JSON list of C-alpha atoms in Angstrom, two decimals:
[
{"chain": "A", "resi": 332, "resn": "ARG", "atom": "CA", "xyz": [-84.24, 35.34, 21.65]},
{"chain": "A", "resi": 333, "resn": "ARG", "atom": "CA", "xyz": [-85.41, 37.15, 24.56]},
{"chain": "A", "resi": 334, "resn": "ASN", "atom": "CA", "xyz": [-87.52, 39.82, 22.66]},
{"chain": "A", "resi": 335, "resn": "ALA", "atom": "CA", "xyz": [-88.63, 37.65, 19.77]},
{"chain": "A", "resi": 336, "resn": "PRO", "atom": "CA", "xyz": [-91.13, 34.92, 21.01]},
{"chain": "A", "resi": 337, "resn": "ALA", "atom": "CA", "xyz": [-92.44, 34.48, 17.43]},
{"chain": "A", "resi": 338, "resn": "TYR", "atom": "CA", "xyz": [-89.08, 33.11, 16.43]},
{"chain": "A", "resi": 339, "resn": "VAL", "atom": "CA", "xyz": [-88.70, 30.52, 19.18]},
{"chain": "A", "resi": 340, "resn": "ALA", "atom": "CA", "xyz": [-90.17, 27.57, 17.38]},
{"chain": "A", "resi": 341, "resn": "ASP", "atom": "CA", "xyz": [-87.78, 28.26, 14.53]},
{"chain": "A", "resi": 342, "resn": "TYR", "atom": "CA", "xyz": [-84.82, 28.53, 16.73]},
{"chain": "A", "resi": 343, "resn": "ARG", "atom": "CA", "xyz": [-85.77, 25.22, 18.35]},
{"chain": "A", "resi": 344, "resn": "LYS", "atom": "CA", "xyz": [-85.35, 23.64, 14.95]},
{"chain": "A", "resi": 345, "resn": "LEU", "atom": "CA", "xyz": [-81.79, 24.84, 14.69]},
{"chain": "A", "resi": 346, "resn": "GLU", "atom": "CA", "xyz": [-80.57, 23.48, 18.05]},
{"chain": "A", "resi": 347, "resn": "TRP", "atom": "CA", "xyz": [-77.79, 20.91, 18.06]},
{"chain": "A", "resi": 348, "resn": "PRO", "atom": "CA", "xyz": [-75.41, 19.38, 20.59]},
{"chain": "A", "resi": 349, "resn": "ILE", "atom": "CA", "xyz": [-72.38, 21.61, 21.38]},
{"chain": "A", "resi": 350, "resn": "ALA", "atom": "CA", "xyz": [-70.02, 18.86, 20.19]},
{"chain": "A", "resi": 351, "resn": "TRP", "atom": "CA", "xyz": [-71.30, 19.31, 16.60]},
{"chain": "A", "resi": 352, "resn": "HIS", "atom": "CA", "xyz": [-69.41, 22.55, 16.31]},
{"chain": "A", "resi": 353, "resn": "SER", "atom": "CA", "xyz": [-66.16, 20.62, 16.26]},
{"chain": "A", "resi": 354, "resn": "ASP", "atom": "CA", "xyz": [-67.23, 18.71, 13.27]},
{"chain": "A", "resi": 355, "resn": "LEU", "atom": "CA", "xyz": [-68.56, 21.74, 11.40]},
{"chain": "A", "resi": 356, "resn": "ARG", "atom": "CA", "xyz": [-65.39, 23.69, 12.08]},
{"chain": "A", "resi": 357, "resn": "GLU", "atom": "CA", "xyz": [-63.30, 20.88, 10.82]},
{"chain": "A", "resi": 358, "resn": "HIS", "atom": "CA", "xyz": [-65.54, 20.50, 7.64]},
{"chain": "A", "resi": 359, "resn": "ALA", "atom": "CA", "xyz": [-65.29, 24.33, 7.11]},
{"chain": "A", "resi": 360, "resn": "ALA", "atom": "CA", "xyz": [-61.42, 24.16, 7.44]},
{"chain": "A", "resi": 361, "resn": "GLY", "atom": "CA", "xyz": [-61.44, 21.34, 4.92]},
{"chain": "A", "resi": 362, "resn": "HIS", "atom": "CA", "xyz": [-62.87, 23.79, 2.29]},
{"chain": "A", "resi": 363, "resn": "GLY", "atom": "CA", "xyz": [-60.57, 26.75, 3.27]},
{"chain": "A", "resi": 364, "resn": "LEU", "atom": "CA", "xyz": [-63.26, 28.47, 5.23]},
{"chain": "A", "resi": 365, "resn": "LYS", "atom": "CA", "xyz": [-63.41, 29.91, 8.75]},
{"chain": "A", "resi": 366, "resn": "TYR", "atom": "CA", "xyz": [-66.12, 28.88, 11.01]},
{"chain": "A", "resi": 367, "resn": "GLY", "atom": "CA", "xyz": [-68.34, 31.41, 12.87]},
{"chain": "A", "resi": 368, "resn": "CYS", "atom": "CA", "xyz": [-71.34, 31.33, 14.79]},
{"chain": "A", "resi": 369, "resn": "SER", "atom": "CA", "xyz": [-73.99, 33.71, 16.02]},
{"chain": "A", "resi": 370, "resn": "VAL", "atom": "CA", "xyz": [-74.47, 33.86, 19.85]},
{"chain": "A", "resi": 371, "resn": "TYR", "atom": "CA", "xyz": [-77.52, 35.38, 21.63]},
{"chain": "A", "resi": 372, "resn": "LEU", "atom": "CA", "xyz": [-76.71, 34.89, 25.28]},
{"chain": "A", "resi": 373, "resn": "ALA", "atom": "CA", "xyz": [-73.50, 35.89, 27.23]},
{"chain": "A", "resi": 374, "resn": "LYS", "atom": "CA", "xyz": [-73.54, 32.55, 28.93]},
{"chain": "A", "resi": 375, "resn": "ASP", "atom": "CA", "xyz": [-73.19, 30.65, 25.62]},
{"chain": "A", "resi": 376, "resn": "VAL", "atom": "CA", "xyz": [-70.17, 32.62, 24.37]},
{"chain": "A", "resi": 377, "resn": "ALA", "atom": "CA", "xyz": [-67.35, 30.80, 26.00]},
{"chain": "A", "resi": 378, "resn": "LYS", "atom": "CA", "xyz": [-68.83, 27.46, 24.80]},
{"chain": "A", "resi": 379, "resn": "ILE", "atom": "CA", "xyz": [-68.98, 28.57, 21.18]},
{"chain": "A", "resi": 380, "resn": "ALA", "atom": "CA", "xyz": [-65.61, 30.44, 21.28]},
{"chain": "A", "resi": 381, "resn": "ALA", "atom": "CA", "xyz": [-63.89, 27.06, 21.83]},
{"chain": "A", "resi": 382, "resn": "PHE", "atom": "CA", "xyz": [-64.90, 26.24, 18.24]},
{"chain": "A", "resi": 383, "resn": "ALA", "atom": "CA", "xyz": [-65.57, 29.30, 16.29]},
{"chain": "A", "resi": 384, "resn": "ASP", "atom": "CA", "xyz": [-62.98, 31.49, 14.62]},
{"chain": "A", "resi": 385, "resn": "TYR", "atom": "CA", "xyz": [-65.37, 34.52, 14.96]},
{"chain": "A", "resi": 386, "resn": "ILE", "atom": "CA", "xyz": [-68.33, 35.37, 16.96]},
{"chain": "A", "resi": 387, "resn": "LYS", "atom": "CA", "xyz": [-71.40, 37.07, 15.39]},
{"chain": "A", "resi": 388, "resn": "VAL", "atom": "CA", "xyz": [-73.62, 39.38, 17.42]},
{"chain": "A", "resi": 389, "resn": "SER", "atom": "CA", "xyz": [-76.96, 40.25, 15.69]},
{"chain": "A", "resi": 390, "resn": "SER", "atom": "CA", "xyz": [-78.79, 43.59, 15.49]},
{"chain": "A", "resi": 391, "resn": "PHE", "atom": "CA", "xyz": [-81.23, 42.51, 18.05]},
{"chain": "A", "resi": 392, "resn": "GLU", "atom": "CA", "xyz": [-78.51, 41.96, 20.64]},
{"chain": "A", "resi": 393, "resn": "VAL", "atom": "CA", "xyz": [-76.19, 44.83, 19.77]},
{"chain": "A", "resi": 394, "resn": "GLY", "atom": "CA", "xyz": [-77.42, 46.74, 22.83]},
{"chain": "A", "resi": 395, "resn": "ASP", "atom": "CA", "xyz": [-76.46, 43.81, 25.18]},
{"chain": "A", "resi": 396, "resn": "ASP", "atom": "CA", "xyz": [-73.26, 45.06, 26.75]},
{"chain": "A", "resi": 397, "resn": "ALA", "atom": "CA", "xyz": [-72.72, 41.78, 28.79]},
{"chain": "A", "resi": 398, "resn": "LEU", "atom": "CA", "xyz": [-72.98, 39.84, 25.67]},
{"chain": "A", "resi": 399, "resn": "LEU", "atom": "CA", "xyz": [-70.50, 41.98, 23.69]},
{"chain": "A", "resi": 400, "resn": "THR", "atom": "CA", "xyz": [-68.04, 42.16, 26.53]},
{"chain": "A", "resi": 401, "resn": "ALA", "atom": "CA", "xyz": [-68.13, 38.29, 26.80]},
{"chain": "A", "resi": 402, "resn": "ALA", "atom": "CA", "xyz": [-67.57, 38.02, 23.04]},
{"chain": "A", "resi": 403, "resn": "LEU", "atom": "CA", "xyz": [-64.68, 40.45, 23.15]},
{"chain": "A", "resi": 404, "resn": "ARG", "atom": "CA", "xyz": [-63.04, 38.59, 25.99]},
{"chain": "A", "resi": 405, "resn": "THR", "atom": "CA", "xyz": [-62.60, 35.44, 23.89]},
{"chain": "A", "resi": 406, "resn": "GLY", "atom": "CA", "xyz": [-59.97, 37.17, 21.61]},
{"chain": "A", "resi": 407, "resn": "ARG", "atom": "CA", "xyz": [-62.01, 36.07, 18.62]},
{"chain": "A", "resi": 408, "resn": "ARG", "atom": "CA", "xyz": [-62.93, 38.68, 15.95]},
{"chain": "A", "resi": 409, "resn": "VAL", "atom": "CA", "xyz": [-66.47, 39.89, 16.75]},
{"chain": "A", "resi": 410, "resn": "ILE", "atom": "CA", "xyz": [-68.81, 40.73, 13.98]},
{"chain": "A", "resi": 411, "resn": "VAL", "atom": "CA", "xyz": [-71.62, 43.01, 14.85]},
{"chain": "A", "resi": 412, "resn": "SER", "atom": "CA", "xyz": [-74.67, 43.97, 12.81]},
{"chain": "A", "resi": 413, "resn": "THR", "atom": "CA", "xyz": [-76.19, 47.51, 13.57]},
{"chain": "A", "resi": 414, "resn": "GLY", "atom": "CA", "xyz": [-79.67, 47.22, 12.20]},
{"chain": "A", "resi": 415, "resn": "MET", "atom": "CA", "xyz": [-82.09, 49.42, 14.03]},
{"chain": "A", "resi": 416, "resn": "CYS", "atom": "CA", "xyz": [-79.27, 51.52, 15.63]},
{"chain": "A", "resi": 417, "resn": "ALA", "atom": "CA", "xyz": [-79.93, 55.25, 15.37]},
{"chain": "A", "resi": 418, "resn": "ASP", "atom": "CA", "xyz": [-76.25, 55.84, 15.16]},
{"chain": "A", "resi": 419, "resn": "TYR", "atom": "CA", "xyz": [-72.83, 54.08, 15.52]},
{"chain": "A", "resi": 420, "resn": "LYS", "atom": "CA", "xyz": [-72.65, 55.69, 18.91]},
{"chain": "A", "resi": 421, "resn": "ASP", "atom": "CA", "xyz": [-75.10, 52.97, 20.16]},
{"chain": "A", "resi": 422, "resn": "ILE", "atom": "CA", "xyz": [-72.10, 50.60, 20.45]},
{"chain": "A", "resi": 423, "resn": "LEU", "atom": "CA", "xyz": [-69.18, 53.11, 20.88]},
{"chain": "A", "resi": 424, "resn": "PRO", "atom": "CA", "xyz": [-68.63, 52.35, 24.58]},
{"chain": "A", "resi": 425, "resn": "THR", "atom": "CA", "xyz": [-67.66, 48.73, 23.68]},
{"chain": "A", "resi": 426, "resn": "LEU", "atom": "CA", "xyz": [-66.00, 49.58, 20.44]},
{"chain": "A", "resi": 427, "resn": "ASP", "atom": "CA", "xyz": [-63.52, 51.87, 22.25]},
{"chain": "A", "resi": 428, "resn": "ARG", "atom": "CA", "xyz": [-61.95, 48.89, 23.99]},
{"chain": "A", "resi": 429, "resn": "GLY", "atom": "CA", "xyz": [-59.77, 48.42, 20.88]},
{"chain": "A", "resi": 430, "resn": "MET", "atom": "CA", "xyz": [-60.50, 44.70, 20.20]},
{"chain": "A", "resi": 431, "resn": "PRO", "atom": "CA", "xyz": [-60.98, 43.05, 16.85]},
{"chain": "A", "resi": 432, "resn": "TRP", "atom": "CA", "xyz": [-64.15, 44.16, 15.26]},
{"chain": "A", "resi": 433, "resn": "ALA", "atom": "CA", "xyz": [-66.06, 44.02, 12.16]},
{"chain": "A", "resi": 434, "resn": "VAL", "atom": "CA", "xyz": [-69.16, 46.56, 12.17]},
{"chain": "A", "resi": 435, "resn": "LEU", "atom": "CA", "xyz": [-71.78, 45.74, 9.72]},
{"chain": "A", "resi": 436, "resn": "HIS", "atom": "CA", "xyz": [-74.40, 48.35, 8.43]},
{"chain": "A", "resi": 437, "resn": "CYS", "atom": "CA", "xyz": [-77.75, 46.51, 8.23]},
{"chain": "A", "resi": 438, "resn": "CYS", "atom": "CA", "xyz": [-81.43, 47.18, 7.51]},
{"chain": "A", "resi": 439, "resn": "SER", "atom": "CA", "xyz": [-83.38, 44.86, 9.68]},
{"chain": "A", "resi": 440, "resn": "SER", "atom": "CA", "xyz": [-86.28, 44.35, 7.34]},
{"chain": "A", "resi": 441, "resn": "TYR", "atom": "CA", "xyz": [-87.05, 40.86, 5.88]},
{"chain": "A", "resi": 442, "resn": "PRO", "atom": "CA", "xyz": [-86.64, 41.45, 2.95]},
{"chain": "A", "resi": 443, "resn": "ALA", "atom": "CA", "xyz": [-85.06, 44.92, 3.03]},
{"chain": "A", "resi": 444, "resn": "PRO", "atom": "CA", "xyz": [-86.35, 47.25, 0.22]},
{"chain": "A", "resi": 445, "resn": "LEU", "atom": "CA", "xyz": [-83.71, 49.05, -1.75]},
{"chain": "A", "resi": 446, "resn": "SER", "atom": "CA", "xyz": [-84.92, 52.42, -0.34]},
{"chain": "A", "resi": 447, "resn": "GLY", "atom": "CA", "xyz": [-83.86, 51.12, 3.15]},
{"chain": "A", "resi": 448, "resn": "LEU", "atom": "CA", "xyz": [-80.49, 50.08, 2.41]},
{"chain": "A", "resi": 449, "resn": "ASN", "atom": "CA", "xyz": [-78.78, 53.49, 2.94]},
{"chain": "A", "resi": 450, "resn": "LEU", "atom": "CA", "xyz": [-75.47, 52.12, 1.73]},
{"chain": "A", "resi": 451, "resn": "ARG", "atom": "CA", "xyz": [-73.73, 55.52, 1.91]},
{"chain": "A", "resi": 452, "resn": "SER", "atom": "CA", "xyz": [-73.68, 55.18, 5.69]},
{"chain": "A", "resi": 453, "resn": "ILE", "atom": "CA", "xyz": [-70.97, 52.33, 5.23]},
{"chain": "A", "resi": 454, "resn": "LYS", "atom": "CA", "xyz": [-68.22, 54.82, 4.60]},
{"chain": "A", "resi": 455, "resn": "ARG", "atom": "CA", "xyz": [-69.03, 56.76, 7.67]},
{"chain": "A", "resi": 456, "resn": "GLY", "atom": "CA", "xyz": [-68.38, 53.69, 9.81]},
{"chain": "A", "resi": 457, "resn": "LEU", "atom": "CA", "xyz": [-65.86, 53.21, 12.57]},
{"chain": "A", "resi": 458, "resn": "ARG", "atom": "CA", "xyz": [-62.07, 52.87, 12.57]},
{"chain": "A", "resi": 459, "resn": "PRO", "atom": "CA", "xyz": [-60.16, 50.63, 13.34]},
{"chain": "A", "resi": 460, "resn": "ALA", "atom": "CA", "xyz": [-63.16, 48.31, 13.00]},
{"chain": "A", "resi": 461, "resn": "LEU", "atom": "CA", "xyz": [-63.59, 46.69, 9.60]},
{"chain": "A", "resi": 462, "resn": "ASN", "atom": "CA", "xyz": [-66.80, 48.18, 8.03]},
{"chain": "A", "resi": 463, "resn": "GLY", "atom": "CA", "xyz": [-69.26, 46.06, 6.14]},
{"chain": "A", "resi": 464, "resn": "PHE", "atom": "CA", "xyz": [-72.77, 45.14, 5.27]},
{"chain": "A", "resi": 465, "resn": "SER", "atom": "CA", "xyz": [-75.28, 42.71, 6.46]},
{"chain": "A", "resi": 466, "resn": "ASP", "atom": "CA", "xyz": [-77.50, 42.22, 3.51]},
{"chain": "A", "resi": 467, "resn": "HIS", "atom": "CA", "xyz": [-81.25, 41.21, 3.69]},
{"chain": "A", "resi": 468, "resn": "SER", "atom": "CA", "xyz": [-82.33, 42.67, 0.28]},
{"chain": "A", "resi": 469, "resn": "ARG", "atom": "CA", "xyz": [-82.08, 39.47, -1.69]},
{"chain": "A", "resi": 470, "resn": "ASP", "atom": "CA", "xyz": [-80.89, 41.53, -4.57]},
{"chain": "A", "resi": 471, "resn": "VAL", "atom": "CA", "xyz": [-77.81, 39.95, -6.31]},
{"chain": "A", "resi": 472, "resn": "ARG", "atom": "CA", "xyz": [-76.48, 43.35, -6.98]},
{"chain": "A", "resi": 473, "resn": "ALA", "atom": "CA", "xyz": [-76.50, 44.69, -3.39]},
{"chain": "A", "resi": 474, "resn": "GLY", "atom": "CA", "xyz": [-73.40, 43.14, -2.24]},
{"chain": "A", "resi": 475, "resn": "ALA", "atom": "CA", "xyz": [-71.33, 44.78, -5.01]},
{"chain": "A", "resi": 476, "resn": "TRP", "atom": "CA", "xyz": [-72.98, 48.16, -4.36]},
{"chain": "A", "resi": 477, "resn": "ALA", "atom": "CA", "xyz": [-71.89, 47.73, -0.70]},
{"chain": "A", "resi": 478, "resn": "VAL", "atom": "CA", "xyz": [-68.35, 47.13, -1.72]},
{"chain": "A", "resi": 479, "resn": "ALA", "atom": "CA", "xyz": [-68.33, 50.19, -4.00]},
{"chain": "A", "resi": 480, "resn": "ALA", "atom": "CA", "xyz": [-69.67, 52.11, -0.82]},
{"chain": "A", "resi": 481, "resn": "GLY", "atom": "CA", "xyz": [-66.73, 50.96, 1.28]},
{"chain": "A", "resi": 482, "resn": "ALA", "atom": "CA", "xyz": [-67.65, 47.55, 2.71]},
{"chain": "A", "resi": 483, "resn": "GLU", "atom": "CA", "xyz": [-64.89, 45.30, 3.43]},
{"chain": "A", "resi": 484, "resn": "VAL", "atom": "CA", "xyz": [-67.02, 42.47, 4.98]},
{"chain": "A", "resi": 485, "resn": "ILE", "atom": "CA", "xyz": [-70.24, 41.18, 3.51]},
{"chain": "A", "resi": 486, "resn": "GLU", "atom": "CA", "xyz": [-72.89, 38.88, 5.22]},
{"chain": "A", "resi": 487, "resn": "THR", "atom": "CA", "xyz": [-75.85, 37.44, 3.39]},
{"chain": "A", "resi": 488, "resn": "HIS", "atom": "CA", "xyz": [-78.12, 34.44, 3.67]},
{"chain": "A", "resi": 489, "resn": "PHE", "atom": "CA", "xyz": [-78.38, 31.37, 1.34]},
{"chain": "A", "resi": 490, "resn": "ARG", "atom": "CA", "xyz": [-80.54, 28.47, 1.35]},
{"chain": "A", "resi": 491, "resn": "LEU", "atom": "CA", "xyz": [-80.63, 24.90, -0.24]},
{"chain": "A", "resi": 492, "resn": "LEU", "atom": "CA", "xyz": [-83.32, 24.17, -2.78]},
{"chain": "A", "resi": 493, "resn": "ASP", "atom": "CA", "xyz": [-85.16, 21.97, -0.41]},
{"chain": "A", "resi": 494, "resn": "CYS", "atom": "CA", "xyz": [-85.36, 24.51, 2.36]},
{"chain": "A", "resi": 495, "resn": "ASP", "atom": "CA", "xyz": [-88.60, 24.88, 4.24]},
{"chain": "A", "resi": 496, "resn": "PRO", "atom": "CA", "xyz": [-90.34, 28.10, 2.94]},
{"chain": "A", "resi": 497, "resn": "THR", "atom": "CA", "xyz": [-91.90, 28.61, 6.28]},
{"chain": "A", "resi": 498, "resn": "ASN", "atom": "CA", "xyz": [-88.46, 29.40, 7.76]},
{"chain": "A", "resi": 499, "resn": "LYS", "atom": "CA", "xyz": [-88.22, 33.00, 8.93]},
{"chain": "A", "resi": 500, "resn": "ASP", "atom": "CA", "xyz": [-85.06, 33.57, 6.82]},
{"chain": "A", "resi": 501, "resn": "TYR", "atom": "CA", "xyz": [-86.41, 32.02, 3.60]},
{"chain": "A", "resi": 502, "resn": "ALA", "atom": "CA", "xyz": [-87.46, 35.33, 2.06]},
{"chain": "A", "resi": 503, "resn": "VAL", "atom": "CA", "xyz": [-84.08, 36.83, 2.40]},
{"chain": "A", "resi": 504, "resn": "SER", "atom": "CA", "xyz": [-82.01, 33.87, 1.30]},
{"chain": "A", "resi": 505, "resn": "PHE", "atom": "CA", "xyz": [-80.36, 33.30, -1.91]},
{"chain": "A", "resi": 506, "resn": "THR", "atom": "CA", "xyz": [-80.34, 29.81, -3.78]},
{"chain": "A", "resi": 507, "resn": "PRO", "atom": "CA", "xyz": [-76.93, 28.46, -4.48]},
{"chain": "A", "resi": 508, "resn": "ALA", "atom": "CA", "xyz": [-76.90, 29.78, -8.08]},
{"chain": "A", "resi": 509, "resn": "GLU", "atom": "CA", "xyz": [-78.02, 33.32, -6.95]},
{"chain": "A", "resi": 510, "resn": "LEU", "atom": "CA", "xyz": [-75.26, 33.32, -4.38]},
{"chain": "A", "resi": 511, "resn": "ALA", "atom": "CA", "xyz": [-72.71, 32.50, -6.99]},
{"chain": "A", "resi": 512, "resn": "GLU", "atom": "CA", "xyz": [-73.94, 35.49, -8.98]},
{"chain": "A", "resi": 513, "resn": "TYR", "atom": "CA", "xyz": [-73.95, 37.64, -5.90]},
{"chain": "A", "resi": 514, "resn": "VAL", "atom": "CA", "xyz": [-70.20, 36.75, -5.38]},
{"chain": "A", "resi": 515, "resn": "ARG", "atom": "CA", "xyz": [-69.30, 37.24, -8.90]},
{"chain": "A", "resi": 516, "resn": "ASN", "atom": "CA", "xyz": [-70.82, 40.73, -8.88]},
{"chain": "A", "resi": 517, "resn": "ILE", "atom": "CA", "xyz": [-68.79, 41.60, -5.69]},
{"chain": "A", "resi": 518, "resn": "ARG", "atom": "CA", "xyz": [-65.55, 40.26, -7.49]},
{"chain": "A", "resi": 519, "resn": "ASP", "atom": "CA", "xyz": [-66.39, 42.25, -10.66]},
{"chain": "A", "resi": 520, "resn": "CYS", "atom": "CA", "xyz": [-66.82, 45.36, -8.45]},
{"chain": "A", "resi": 521, "resn": "GLU", "atom": "CA", "xyz": [-63.49, 44.78, -6.72]},
{"chain": "A", "resi": 522, "resn": "THR", "atom": "CA", "xyz": [-61.76, 44.55, -10.15]},
{"chain": "A", "resi": 523, "resn": "ALA", "atom": "CA", "xyz": [-63.46, 47.64, -11.38]},
{"chain": "A", "resi": 524, "resn": "LEU", "atom": "CA", "xyz": [-62.54, 49.63, -8.20]},
{"chain": "A", "resi": 525, "resn": "GLY", "atom": "CA", "xyz": [-58.91, 49.01, -8.63]},
{"chain": "A", "resi": 526, "resn": "ASP", "atom": "CA", "xyz": [-56.40, 50.65, -6.16]},
{"chain": "A", "resi": 527, "resn": "GLY", "atom": "CA", "xyz": [-57.55, 54.12, -6.49]},
{"chain": "A", "resi": 528, "resn": "VAL", "atom": "CA", "xyz": [-54.30, 55.48, -7.82]},
{"chain": "A", "resi": 529, "resn": "LYS", "atom": "CA", "xyz": [-54.84, 57.79, -10.82]},
{"chain": "A", "resi": 530, "resn": "ARG", "atom": "CA", "xyz": [-52.50, 56.88, -13.64]},
{"chain": "A", "resi": 531, "resn": "VAL", "atom": "CA", "xyz": [-52.31, 55.72, -17.22]},
{"chain": "A", "resi": 532, "resn": "MET", "atom": "CA", "xyz": [-53.96, 52.31, -17.18]},
{"chain": "A", "resi": 533, "resn": "ASP", "atom": "CA", "xyz": [-52.56, 49.55, -19.45]},
{"chain": "A", "resi": 534, "resn": "ALA", "atom": "CA", "xyz": [-55.85, 49.31, -21.23]},
{"chain": "A", "resi": 535, "resn": "GLU", "atom": "CA", "xyz": [-55.12, 53.00, -22.49]},
{"chain": "A", "resi": 536, "resn": "ASN", "atom": "CA", "xyz": [-51.72, 52.49, -23.86]},
{"chain": "A", "resi": 537, "resn": "GLU", "atom": "CA", "xyz": [-52.89, 51.95, -27.34]},
{"chain": "A", "resi": 538, "resn": "MET", "atom": "CA", "xyz": [-54.85, 55.17, -27.34]},
{"chain": "A", "resi": 539, "resn": "LEU", "atom": "CA", "xyz": [-51.84, 57.33, -26.03]},
{"chain": "A", "resi": 540, "resn": "LYS", "atom": "CA", "xyz": [-50.68, 58.15, -29.54]},
{"chain": "A", "resi": 541, "resn": "PHE", "atom": "CA", "xyz": [-53.91, 60.16, -30.20]},
{"chain": "A", "resi": 542, "resn": "LYS", "atom": "CA", "xyz": [-53.58, 62.29, -27.00]},
{"chain": "A", "resi": 543, "resn": "VAL", "atom": "CA", "xyz": [-53.05, 65.94, -27.67]},
{"chain": "A", "resi": 544, "resn": "LYS", "atom": "CA", "xyz": [-49.73, 67.24, -26.04]},
{"chain": "A", "resi": 545, "resn": "SER", "atom": "CA", "xyz": [-49.06, 70.89, -25.02]}
]
């Protein structure tokens, strides 16, 4: 991370040989999952793209046009967080290239207070890009709220129970049980939202006999 020297030691702990990505992608596929990876330098994109189903660009690097261009050239879906962006116009020059995008609203605070989430901005996102939310709130309700606000993609963090609490992402990461609740809340929200077509719902049929008719 070029502008985050305080994080260097933590990133060193997460380094691994490039060949490991093949095993990780295979393992993910075995569980019906796609494999993605965050990339921070343009020179690394091609190496990662050989294994990743999608490329993630963090809020800190969203202003790096060389990195975004390299990611788009891979043909992979590119997921971009927009924390610390004053406006979506910050990344419009690259978005206009019409490649597959997911653009995530984000509050780059660790953890992010509810007052900083500003979820209403999700529905003002960009098309044809998928709009979503990169969540650092560590609130099990926030993902569902984001879906209600129009998010189609949700990103959040989770940790294993023996994770090192000195890890920079520890404070914003869910335990497995919390993450399960987080996902259930999202699924319940999707069920409650329905398809948006106003009509008599099946659950109302029993009450129709009491309805006053003109």
